[in-house]
Amino acid sequence: AFCKTCASEHLLAQSDSAASGDVYADCLGKTFGFPGDPTTQKEKPKTKYWIKYMREYGRNLTVIRRAEFDRLIRVGLPNCLRGEIWELSSGAMHLRFQNRGVYEKHVNDYLDHPGPCAEEIEKDLNRSLPEYAGYQAPEGIDALRRVLNAYSLRDAELGYCQAMNIVASTMLIFMTEEQVFWTLSVMCDRMVPGYYSPSMYGASLDQSIFQSLVEETMPSLARSFKRHDIQLSIACLPWFLTLFVNSMPLVYALRVLDCFFLEGPKILFQIGLAILKINGGALLEAADDGTFMYILKEYYGTLGDSAYPDSKNARARQVTRFHELLYVAYSDFPRITHARIEELRRSHQLRIVHSVEEFSKRTFLRNVIDASGFTKEQLSLLYDRYYSVLFYSRSHQRDGATGLTKSESDEKILLDVIGFARFMYEISSWM
């Protein structure tokens, strides 16, 4: 029964002559179409290559991943298999296989009792790829609503964060709701942890790493940015949060997603560095954030143009600027590996967590309406002592000293009697 939900099973059941890119998954693309021109994107040849590969090396849960598997993904996936290969290469397919019925349960729970994120999700539904026909119709909006609310119930601590809707709405074009649910889970838990948390500490962490990589690989450009006070995060944070979907034309962002689900977040760094390197000459002349953004926007609009329009070689003229981007990303930044990114995340983590905590503290203290006579310094001290005691109280509860479960205790920001006594001891000179 599970295999029947996989497009590859239906595709392989047809004859070779049927490799026309027919869509078998119950996705929005089946009803509303896919981005781009099938002929330009060579849908039929790509589909035939995948049929040949799967007949020889297996499909869905039984596939053997050889070097050719990676190569076929990097040249761009056919729309009829894109959702399944995303799910397969990310590992989400195995989660879906092991947890059949879980998505339906969360959807039913949401329909019975909408969670605390339901109102916030509702505000963002019509902002999710509004240019795509599927999200101008109730079918697309309803599917996105179910997926986001179900996920917010599955991970109540994370809940929902803006930009999650952009990624989920893109995946729904190629995947079923259940596939999107589990792929989103893998993304948030393993691939880009902390990106969609309330503090977005994961995205802030990777921005710090990206900044350090720019300084390491393009020092002249980094110095120019610093001299003109150009903030990299203005352009680069959306790259990471929306996986380039909100930056590039969608047909090219999908190619980045193909590589992302195969290779993990390292490709986001490689593509980002490649964009800056290709546009390095123009960016060195940028004197403010506005010019910086304009240069990148102009570049995104030329990704489909020939990289070598004046070449006498016909094949060279067919190489687009997007092909050039991928080539530079892989050939000029091979040292950006998964192991390197993990190492950098560990080395940058403490500083970022501290800065996020400091930001949360400043925001909280600014919003205090009645200080009850306390000075700013005293309020700051009370804040530090309170959350210090709360942290150790939670650790004690997780060690089994109380009957609270981890999820129950993590949701609380209140001190129990013992914790309150400890707090008073910390702030009172007479105790």
Tab-separated table of C-alpha atoms in Angstrom:
chain	number	residue	atom	x	y	z
A	1	ALA	CA	0.000	0.000	0.000
A	2	PHE	CA	2.838	2.404	0.829
A	3	CYS	CA	4.534	1.864	-2.541
A	4	LYS	CA	1.342	2.895	-4.315
A	5	THR	CA	1.876	6.401	-2.904
A	6	CYS	CA	5.215	6.643	-4.750
A	7	ALA	CA	5.221	8.104	-8.275
A	8	SER	CA	8.086	5.820	-9.311
A	9	GLU	CA	5.889	2.722	-8.966
A	10	HIS	CA	3.325	4.107	-11.392
A	11	LEU	CA	6.006	5.396	-13.745
A	12	LEU	CA	7.786	2.052	-13.968
A	13	ALA	CA	4.508	0.227	-14.533
A	14	GLN	CA	4.211	2.046	-17.859
A	15	SER	CA	6.105	1.219	-21.051
A	16	ASP	CA	9.178	3.179	-22.115
A	17	SER	CA	7.051	5.098	-24.571
A	18	ALA	CA	5.020	6.440	-21.665
A	19	ALA	CA	7.979	8.386	-20.234
A	20	SER	CA	6.176	11.591	-20.998
A	21	GLY	CA	6.367	13.130	-17.548
A	22	ASP	CA	2.800	12.254	-16.575
A	23	VAL	CA	2.139	13.156	-12.948
A	24	TYR	CA	1.058	10.397	-10.592
A	25	ALA	CA	1.503	12.051	-7.193
A	26	ASP	CA	-1.519	13.821	-5.727
A	27	CYS	CA	0.191	17.224	-5.691
A	28	LEU	CA	-0.863	20.723	-6.702
A	29	GLY	CA	1.245	20.525	-9.863
A	30	LYS	CA	-0.994	17.748	-11.162
A	31	THR	CA	-3.962	20.125	-11.116
A	32	PHE	CA	-2.426	23.559	-11.610
A	33	GLY	CA	0.719	22.772	-13.580
A	34	PHE	CA	4.415	23.137	-12.842
A	35	PRO	CA	6.636	26.221	-13.122
A	36	GLY	CA	8.624	26.591	-16.325
A	37	ASP	CA	8.455	25.179	-19.834
A	38	PRO	CA	8.669	21.344	-20.054
A	39	THR	CA	10.514	21.456	-23.366
A	40	THR	CA	13.134	23.943	-22.168
A	41	GLN	CA	13.613	21.923	-18.991
A	42	LYS	CA	13.980	18.684	-21.008
A	43	GLU	CA	11.351	16.825	-18.978
A	44	LYS	CA	11.095	13.794	-21.276
A	45	PRO	CA	14.825	13.000	-21.515
A	46	LYS	CA	15.273	13.452	-17.749
A	47	THR	CA	12.338	11.142	-17.037
A	48	LYS	CA	13.759	8.446	-19.337
A	49	TYR	CA	17.129	8.601	-17.580
A	50	TRP	CA	15.428	8.120	-14.210
A	51	ILE	CA	13.331	5.201	-15.480
A	52	LYS	CA	16.516	3.520	-16.694
A	53	TYR	CA	18.279	4.157	-13.385
A	54	MET	CA	15.398	2.883	-11.238
A	55	ARG	CA	14.970	-0.271	-13.309
A	56	GLU	CA	18.623	-1.053	-12.763
A	57	TYR	CA	19.215	0.121	-9.193
A	58	GLY	CA	15.785	0.127	-7.525
A	59	ARG	CA	13.349	2.862	-6.577
A	60	ASN	CA	11.824	4.597	-3.534
A	61	LEU	CA	12.645	2.592	-0.368
A	62	THR	CA	14.850	0.078	-2.191
A	63	VAL	CA	16.987	2.413	-4.301
A	64	ILE	CA	20.766	2.036	-4.372
A	65	ARG	CA	22.418	5.441	-4.388
A	66	ARG	CA	25.334	5.424	-6.808
A	67	ALA	CA	27.337	8.340	-8.183
A	68	GLU	CA	24.902	8.570	-11.079
A	69	PHE	CA	22.035	9.178	-8.612
A	70	ASP	CA	23.727	12.382	-7.443
A	71	ARG	CA	24.575	13.450	-10.995
A	72	LEU	CA	20.984	13.021	-12.180
A	73	ILE	CA	19.782	15.219	-9.331
A	74	ARG	CA	22.332	17.965	-9.980
A	75	VAL	CA	21.311	18.310	-13.637
A	76	GLY	CA	17.725	18.941	-12.503
A	77	LEU	CA	14.876	16.618	-11.588
A	78	PRO	CA	11.842	15.953	-13.804
A	79	ASN	CA	8.678	17.395	-12.289
A	80	CYS	CA	6.921	14.015	-12.195
A	81	LEU	CA	9.592	12.626	-9.811
A	82	ARG	CA	10.825	15.767	-8.073
A	83	GLY	CA	8.697	15.351	-4.943
A	84	GLU	CA	9.598	11.698	-4.478
A	85	ILE	CA	13.329	12.286	-4.970
A	86	TRP	CA	13.257	15.199	-2.501
A	87	GLU	CA	11.575	12.933	0.027
A	88	LEU	CA	13.956	10.082	-0.706
A	89	SER	CA	17.247	11.985	-0.700
A	90	SER	CA	16.366	13.885	2.507
A	91	GLY	CA	15.422	10.694	4.369
A	92	ALA	CA	11.825	11.794	4.933
A	93	MET	CA	10.453	8.807	3.000
A	94	HIS	CA	11.608	6.413	5.706
A	95	LEU	CA	9.960	8.560	8.393
A	96	ARG	CA	6.694	8.508	6.458
A	97	PHE	CA	6.942	4.728	6.082
A	98	GLN	CA	7.547	4.240	9.813
A	99	ASN	CA	4.801	6.657	10.927
A	100	ARG	CA	1.837	5.896	8.709
A	101	GLY	CA	-1.348	7.561	9.945
A	102	VAL	CA	0.461	10.169	12.079
A	103	TYR	CA	-0.162	13.048	9.653
A	104	GLU	CA	-3.893	12.259	9.443
A	105	LYS	CA	-4.052	12.193	13.251
A	106	HIS	CA	-2.480	15.645	13.539
A	107	VAL	CA	-4.833	17.016	10.879
A	108	ASN	CA	-7.840	15.645	12.767
A	109	ASP	CA	-6.489	17.106	16.024
A	110	TYR	CA	-6.175	20.495	14.331
A	111	LEU	CA	-9.719	20.300	12.940
A	112	ASP	CA	-11.048	19.427	16.408
A	113	HIS	CA	-8.931	21.894	18.379
A	114	PRO	CA	-6.919	24.481	16.381
A	115	GLY	CA	-3.558	25.087	18.025
A	116	PRO	CA	-2.084	28.385	19.249
A	117	CYS	CA	-0.396	29.002	15.871
A	118	ALA	CA	-3.574	28.701	13.779
A	119	GLU	CA	-4.266	32.449	13.701
A	120	GLU	CA	-0.694	33.354	12.729
A	121	ILE	CA	-0.676	30.682	10.005
A	122	GLU	CA	-3.947	32.036	8.612
A	123	LYS	CA	-2.373	35.482	8.121
A	124	ASP	CA	0.437	34.053	5.973
A	125	LEU	CA	-1.528	31.675	3.746
A	126	ASN	CA	-2.283	34.200	1.006
A	127	ARG	CA	1.327	35.446	1.046
A	128	SER	CA	2.675	32.040	0.050
A	129	LEU	CA	3.722	32.025	-3.631
A	130	PRO	CA	0.720	34.180	-4.624
A	131	GLU	CA	1.902	34.103	-8.259
A	132	TYR	CA	1.288	30.340	-8.470
A	133	ALA	CA	-2.229	29.436	-9.655
A	134	GLY	CA	-2.664	26.779	-6.968
A	135	TYR	CA	-2.553	29.416	-4.236
A	136	GLN	CA	-5.168	31.516	-5.931
A	137	ALA	CA	-7.622	28.647	-5.404
A	138	PRO	CA	-9.117	27.078	-2.250
A	139	GLU	CA	-7.459	23.695	-2.954
A	140	GLY	CA	-3.944	25.083	-2.552
A	141	ILE	CA	-4.710	27.306	0.420
A	142	ASP	CA	-6.547	24.491	2.246
A	143	ALA	CA	-3.683	22.025	1.666
A	144	LEU	CA	-1.115	24.518	2.959
A	145	ARG	CA	-3.299	25.301	5.976
A	146	ARG	CA	-3.562	21.617	6.915
A	147	VAL	CA	0.169	20.953	6.550
A	148	LEU	CA	1.317	23.980	8.577
A	149	ASN	CA	-1.205	23.453	11.354
A	150	ALA	CA	-0.448	19.724	11.559
A	151	TYR	CA	3.260	20.450	11.822
A	152	SER	CA	2.695	23.101	14.509
A	153	LEU	CA	0.933	20.435	16.585
A	154	ARG	CA	3.639	17.822	15.961
A	155	ASP	CA	6.353	20.200	17.190
A	156	ALA	CA	4.534	22.392	19.689
A	157	GLU	CA	7.768	23.958	20.964
A	158	LEU	CA	8.704	25.191	17.498
A	159	GLY	CA	5.136	25.793	16.338
A	160	TYR	CA	5.182	28.037	13.295
A	161	CYS	CA	7.492	30.749	11.998
A	162	GLN	CA	7.255	33.012	8.967
A	163	ALA	CA	9.160	31.683	5.926
A	164	MET	CA	8.088	28.135	6.775
A	165	ASN	CA	5.015	28.828	4.633
A	166	ILE	CA	7.183	29.709	1.621
A	167	VAL	CA	9.116	26.439	1.771
A	168	ALA	CA	6.002	24.314	2.439
A	169	SER	CA	4.031	25.959	-0.367
A	170	THR	CA	6.869	25.223	-2.816
A	171	MET	CA	7.001	21.571	-1.784
A	172	LEU	CA	3.228	21.142	-2.144
A	173	ILE	CA	3.538	21.795	-5.883
A	174	PHE	CA	5.424	18.498	-6.199
A	175	MET	CA	4.446	16.461	-3.123
A	176	THR	CA	1.405	15.193	-1.284
A	177	GLU	CA	0.496	16.824	2.019
A	178	GLU	CA	1.884	13.891	3.991
A	179	GLN	CA	5.159	13.988	2.071
A	180	VAL	CA	5.517	17.714	2.782
A	181	PHE	CA	4.744	17.155	6.469
A	182	TRP	CA	7.568	14.642	6.929
A	183	THR	CA	10.031	16.476	4.685
A	184	LEU	CA	9.386	19.641	6.693
A	185	SER	CA	10.065	17.616	9.836
A	186	VAL	CA	13.445	16.445	8.533
A	187	MET	CA	14.336	19.973	7.485
A	188	CYS	CA	13.524	21.586	10.826
A	189	ASP	CA	14.942	18.781	12.979
A	190	ARG	CA	18.120	17.846	11.110
A	191	MET	CA	19.002	19.942	8.080
A	192	VAL	CA	18.429	23.528	9.229
A	193	PRO	CA	17.747	23.282	12.975
A	194	GLY	CA	16.681	26.523	14.611
A	195	TYR	CA	15.891	28.311	11.328
A	196	TYR	CA	12.192	28.516	12.077
A	197	SER	CA	12.297	28.895	15.860
A	198	PRO	CA	10.876	32.093	17.377
A	199	SER	CA	14.392	33.517	17.803
A	200	MET	CA	15.629	32.103	14.443
A	201	TYR	CA	18.903	31.312	16.200
A	202	GLY	CA	19.773	28.658	13.567
A	203	ALA	CA	19.493	31.161	10.725
A	204	SER	CA	21.462	33.729	12.753
A	205	LEU	CA	24.125	31.102	13.401
A	206	ASP	CA	24.489	30.259	9.708
A	207	GLN	CA	24.544	33.969	8.830
A	208	SER	CA	27.495	34.392	11.164
A	209	ILE	CA	29.212	31.419	9.499
A	210	PHE	CA	28.467	32.813	6.028
A	211	GLN	CA	29.965	36.166	7.008
A	212	SER	CA	33.136	34.431	8.201
A	213	LEU	CA	33.350	32.423	4.951
A	214	VAL	CA	33.019	35.607	2.880
A	215	GLU	CA	35.882	37.144	4.892
A	216	GLU	CA	37.962	34.001	4.350
A	217	THR	CA	37.316	33.471	0.626
A	218	MET	CA	36.750	37.049	-0.613
A	219	PRO	CA	38.610	39.368	1.798
A	220	SER	CA	38.565	42.383	-0.552
A	221	LEU	CA	34.797	42.177	-0.911
A	222	ALA	CA	34.352	41.718	2.842
A	223	ARG	CA	36.470	44.813	3.517
A	224	SER	CA	34.410	46.803	1.010
A	225	PHE	CA	31.173	45.764	2.717
A	226	LYS	CA	32.605	46.785	6.092
A	227	ARG	CA	33.900	50.117	4.777
A	228	HIS	CA	30.499	51.052	3.354
A	229	ASP	CA	28.575	49.496	6.272
A	230	ILE	CA	26.714	47.131	3.917
A	231	GLN	CA	24.828	44.496	5.892
A	232	LEU	CA	25.154	41.085	4.244
A	233	SER	CA	22.211	39.737	6.212
A	234	ILE	CA	19.782	42.070	4.389
A	235	ALA	CA	20.143	39.976	1.236
A	236	CYS	CA	21.520	36.727	2.606
A	237	LEU	CA	19.122	35.952	5.457
A	238	PRO	CA	16.195	35.440	3.006
A	239	TRP	CA	18.452	33.115	0.974
A	240	PHE	CA	18.763	30.798	3.922
A	241	LEU	CA	15.260	31.136	5.397
A	242	THR	CA	13.408	30.562	2.107
A	243	LEU	CA	16.119	28.387	0.489
A	244	PHE	CA	16.393	30.957	-2.352
A	245	VAL	CA	12.688	30.579	-3.280
A	246	ASN	CA	11.977	34.269	-2.596
A	247	SER	CA	15.154	35.444	-4.321
A	248	MET	CA	15.562	33.599	-7.633
A	249	PRO	CA	12.921	32.870	-10.260
A	250	LEU	CA	11.165	29.729	-9.052
A	251	VAL	CA	12.459	27.424	-11.819
A	252	TYR	CA	16.030	28.070	-10.659
A	253	ALA	CA	15.239	27.989	-6.947
A	254	LEU	CA	13.840	24.484	-7.545
A	255	ARG	CA	17.230	23.413	-8.893
A	256	VAL	CA	18.820	24.697	-5.679
A	257	LEU	CA	16.249	22.705	-3.678
A	258	ASP	CA	17.141	19.585	-5.693
A	259	CYS	CA	20.734	19.935	-4.494
A	260	PHE	CA	19.723	21.015	-0.975
A	261	PHE	CA	17.733	17.861	-0.232
A	262	LEU	CA	20.572	15.764	-1.655
A	263	GLU	CA	23.558	17.461	-0.010
A	264	GLY	CA	22.182	19.406	2.925
A	265	PRO	CA	22.711	23.045	3.928
A	266	LYS	CA	26.279	23.251	2.595
A	267	ILE	CA	24.871	23.996	-0.861
A	268	LEU	CA	23.210	27.163	0.516
A	269	PHE	CA	26.658	28.456	1.519
A	270	GLN	CA	28.220	27.405	-1.798
A	271	ILE	CA	25.485	29.050	-3.892
A	272	GLY	CA	25.599	32.206	-1.753
A	273	LEU	CA	29.379	32.509	-2.060
A	274	ALA	CA	29.170	31.851	-5.803
A	275	ILE	CA	26.612	34.657	-6.254
A	276	LEU	CA	28.913	37.110	-4.478
A	277	LYS	CA	31.976	35.958	-6.427
A	278	ILE	CA	30.301	36.172	-9.852
A	279	ASN	CA	29.048	39.679	-9.047
A	280	GLY	CA	32.193	40.669	-7.142
A	281	GLY	CA	33.288	43.403	-9.553
A	282	ALA	CA	29.947	45.222	-9.404
A	283	LEU	CA	29.575	44.672	-5.653
A	284	LEU	CA	32.962	46.275	-4.986
A	285	GLU	CA	31.489	49.467	-6.430
A	286	ALA	CA	28.385	49.312	-4.215
A	287	ALA	CA	28.383	52.067	-1.609
A	288	ASP	CA	25.124	51.282	0.212
A	289	ASP	CA	22.586	48.539	0.917
A	290	GLY	CA	20.237	49.718	-1.830
A	291	THR	CA	22.862	49.370	-4.564
A	292	PHE	CA	23.894	45.994	-3.154
A	293	MET	CA	20.310	44.720	-3.375
A	294	TYR	CA	19.795	46.197	-6.862
A	295	ILE	CA	22.873	44.422	-8.263
A	296	LEU	CA	21.675	41.057	-6.937
A	297	LYS	CA	18.117	41.609	-8.182
A	298	GLU	CA	19.401	42.399	-11.661
A	299	TYR	CA	21.554	39.275	-11.592
A	300	TYR	CA	18.637	36.992	-10.642
A	301	GLY	CA	16.752	38.297	-13.666
A	302	THR	CA	19.541	37.150	-16.014
A	303	LEU	CA	19.936	33.563	-14.739
A	304	GLY	CA	18.275	32.189	-17.869
A	305	ASP	CA	20.519	34.173	-20.220
A	306	SER	CA	23.514	32.691	-21.978
A	307	ALA	CA	26.733	32.957	-19.991
A	308	TYR	CA	28.717	33.115	-23.253
A	309	PRO	CA	26.440	34.792	-25.818
A	310	ASP	CA	29.324	35.797	-28.114
A	311	SER	CA	30.971	32.380	-28.233
A	312	LYS	CA	31.388	30.734	-31.650
A	313	ASN	CA	30.743	27.364	-30.023
A	314	ALA	CA	27.023	26.519	-30.185
A	315	ARG	CA	27.169	24.348	-27.049
A	316	ALA	CA	28.908	27.128	-25.101
A	317	ARG	CA	26.125	29.549	-26.046
A	318	GLN	CA	23.605	27.124	-24.488
A	319	VAL	CA	25.295	27.412	-21.091
A	320	THR	CA	23.120	29.717	-18.990
A	321	ARG	CA	24.184	31.973	-16.156
A	322	PHE	CA	22.496	29.552	-13.781
A	323	HIS	CA	24.715	26.731	-15.101
A	324	GLU	CA	27.664	29.034	-14.485
A	325	LEU	CA	26.435	29.668	-10.936
A	326	LEU	CA	26.282	25.952	-10.146
A	327	TYR	CA	29.711	25.396	-11.692
A	328	VAL	CA	31.300	28.154	-9.603
A	329	ALA	CA	29.541	26.921	-6.449
A	330	TYR	CA	30.937	23.393	-6.798
A	331	SER	CA	34.339	24.082	-8.370
A	332	ASP	CA	35.422	27.213	-6.478
A	333	PHE	CA	34.133	26.255	-3.026
A	334	PRO	CA	34.772	22.500	-2.654
A	335	ARG	CA	36.063	22.977	0.892
A	336	ILE	CA	32.557	23.905	2.066
A	337	THR	CA	31.635	20.407	3.218
A	338	HIS	CA	29.029	19.071	5.628
A	339	ALA	CA	31.762	18.379	8.203
A	340	ARG	CA	33.112	21.926	7.847
A	341	ILE	CA	29.680	23.486	8.340
A	342	GLU	CA	29.050	21.363	11.454
A	343	GLU	CA	32.443	22.356	12.851
A	344	LEU	CA	31.735	26.044	12.208
A	345	ARG	CA	28.299	25.750	13.780
A	346	ARG	CA	29.881	24.419	16.966
A	347	SER	CA	32.513	27.150	17.071
A	348	HIS	CA	30.025	29.999	16.464
A	349	GLN	CA	27.180	28.613	18.561
A	350	LEU	CA	27.950	30.053	22.005
A	351	ARG	CA	28.355	33.600	20.698
A	352	ILE	CA	25.120	33.464	18.698
A	353	VAL	CA	23.103	31.915	21.514
A	354	HIS	CA	24.418	34.623	23.851
A	355	SER	CA	23.490	37.402	21.386
A	356	VAL	CA	20.001	35.911	20.895
A	357	GLU	CA	19.496	35.742	24.654
A	358	GLU	CA	20.682	39.323	25.030
A	359	PHE	CA	18.264	40.454	22.310
A	360	SER	CA	15.379	38.631	24.019
A	361	LYS	CA	16.319	40.239	27.297
A	362	ARG	CA	16.476	43.776	25.840
A	363	THR	CA	13.141	43.260	24.084
A	364	PHE	CA	11.513	42.031	27.301
A	365	LEU	CA	12.856	44.893	29.400
A	366	ARG	CA	11.784	47.505	26.824
A	367	ASN	CA	8.234	46.162	26.990
A	368	VAL	CA	7.935	46.390	30.770
A	369	ILE	CA	5.063	48.820	31.378
A	370	ASP	CA	5.234	49.178	35.171
A	371	ALA	CA	8.733	48.839	36.648
A	372	SER	CA	7.348	49.208	40.208
A	373	GLY	CA	10.168	51.562	41.145
A	374	PHE	CA	13.001	49.306	39.934
A	375	THR	CA	15.823	50.859	37.915
A	376	LYS	CA	16.904	49.385	34.570
A	377	GLU	CA	19.959	47.841	36.233
A	378	GLN	CA	17.805	46.211	38.911
A	379	LEU	CA	15.337	44.872	36.325
A	380	SER	CA	18.252	43.427	34.362
A	381	LEU	CA	19.547	41.685	37.485
A	382	LEU	CA	16.078	40.290	38.301
A	383	TYR	CA	15.741	38.980	34.734
A	384	ASP	CA	19.109	37.210	34.899
A	385	ARG	CA	18.437	35.639	38.289
A	386	TYR	CA	14.913	34.542	37.350
A	387	TYR	CA	15.914	32.749	34.145
A	388	SER	CA	18.974	31.250	35.796
A	389	VAL	CA	16.785	29.688	38.487
A	390	LEU	CA	14.191	28.645	35.857
A	391	PHE	CA	16.897	26.906	33.802
A	392	TYR	CA	18.121	24.837	36.748
A	393	SER	CA	14.547	24.073	37.795
A	394	ARG	CA	13.826	22.644	34.333
A	395	SER	CA	17.015	20.574	34.440
A	396	HIS	CA	15.961	19.168	37.796
A	397	GLN	CA	12.487	18.316	36.463
A	398	ARG	CA	13.893	16.577	33.404
A	399	ASP	CA	16.045	14.481	35.699
A	400	GLY	CA	12.844	13.063	37.121
A	401	ALA	CA	12.483	15.025	40.353
A	402	THR	CA	8.897	15.917	39.468
A	403	GLY	CA	6.076	14.280	37.604
A	404	LEU	CA	6.296	16.739	34.711
A	405	THR	CA	7.307	15.482	31.292
A	406	LYS	CA	9.874	17.343	29.213
A	407	SER	CA	7.281	18.915	26.921
A	408	GLU	CA	5.157	20.035	29.861
A	409	SER	CA	8.043	21.557	31.763
A	410	ASP	CA	9.531	23.231	28.655
A	411	GLU	CA	6.255	25.042	28.009
A	412	LYS	CA	6.289	26.633	31.467
A	413	ILE	CA	8.006	29.896	32.311
A	414	LEU	CA	6.673	29.835	35.862
A	415	LEU	CA	8.602	28.845	38.964
A	416	ASP	CA	7.254	26.300	41.421
A	417	VAL	CA	7.493	26.890	45.193
A	418	ILE	CA	11.029	25.499	45.443
A	419	GLY	CA	12.160	27.531	42.461
A	420	PHE	CA	10.594	30.695	43.877
A	421	ALA	CA	12.370	30.162	47.193
A	422	ARG	CA	15.639	29.766	45.311
A	423	PHE	CA	14.924	32.957	43.341
A	424	MET	CA	14.271	34.934	46.529
A	425	TYR	CA	17.484	33.578	48.019
A	426	GLU	CA	19.414	34.769	44.948
A	427	ILE	CA	18.089	38.357	45.061
A	428	SER	CA	17.691	38.972	48.818
A	429	SER	CA	20.622	40.098	50.898
A	430	TRP	CA	18.784	39.244	54.157
A	431	MET	CA	18.220	35.534	53.349
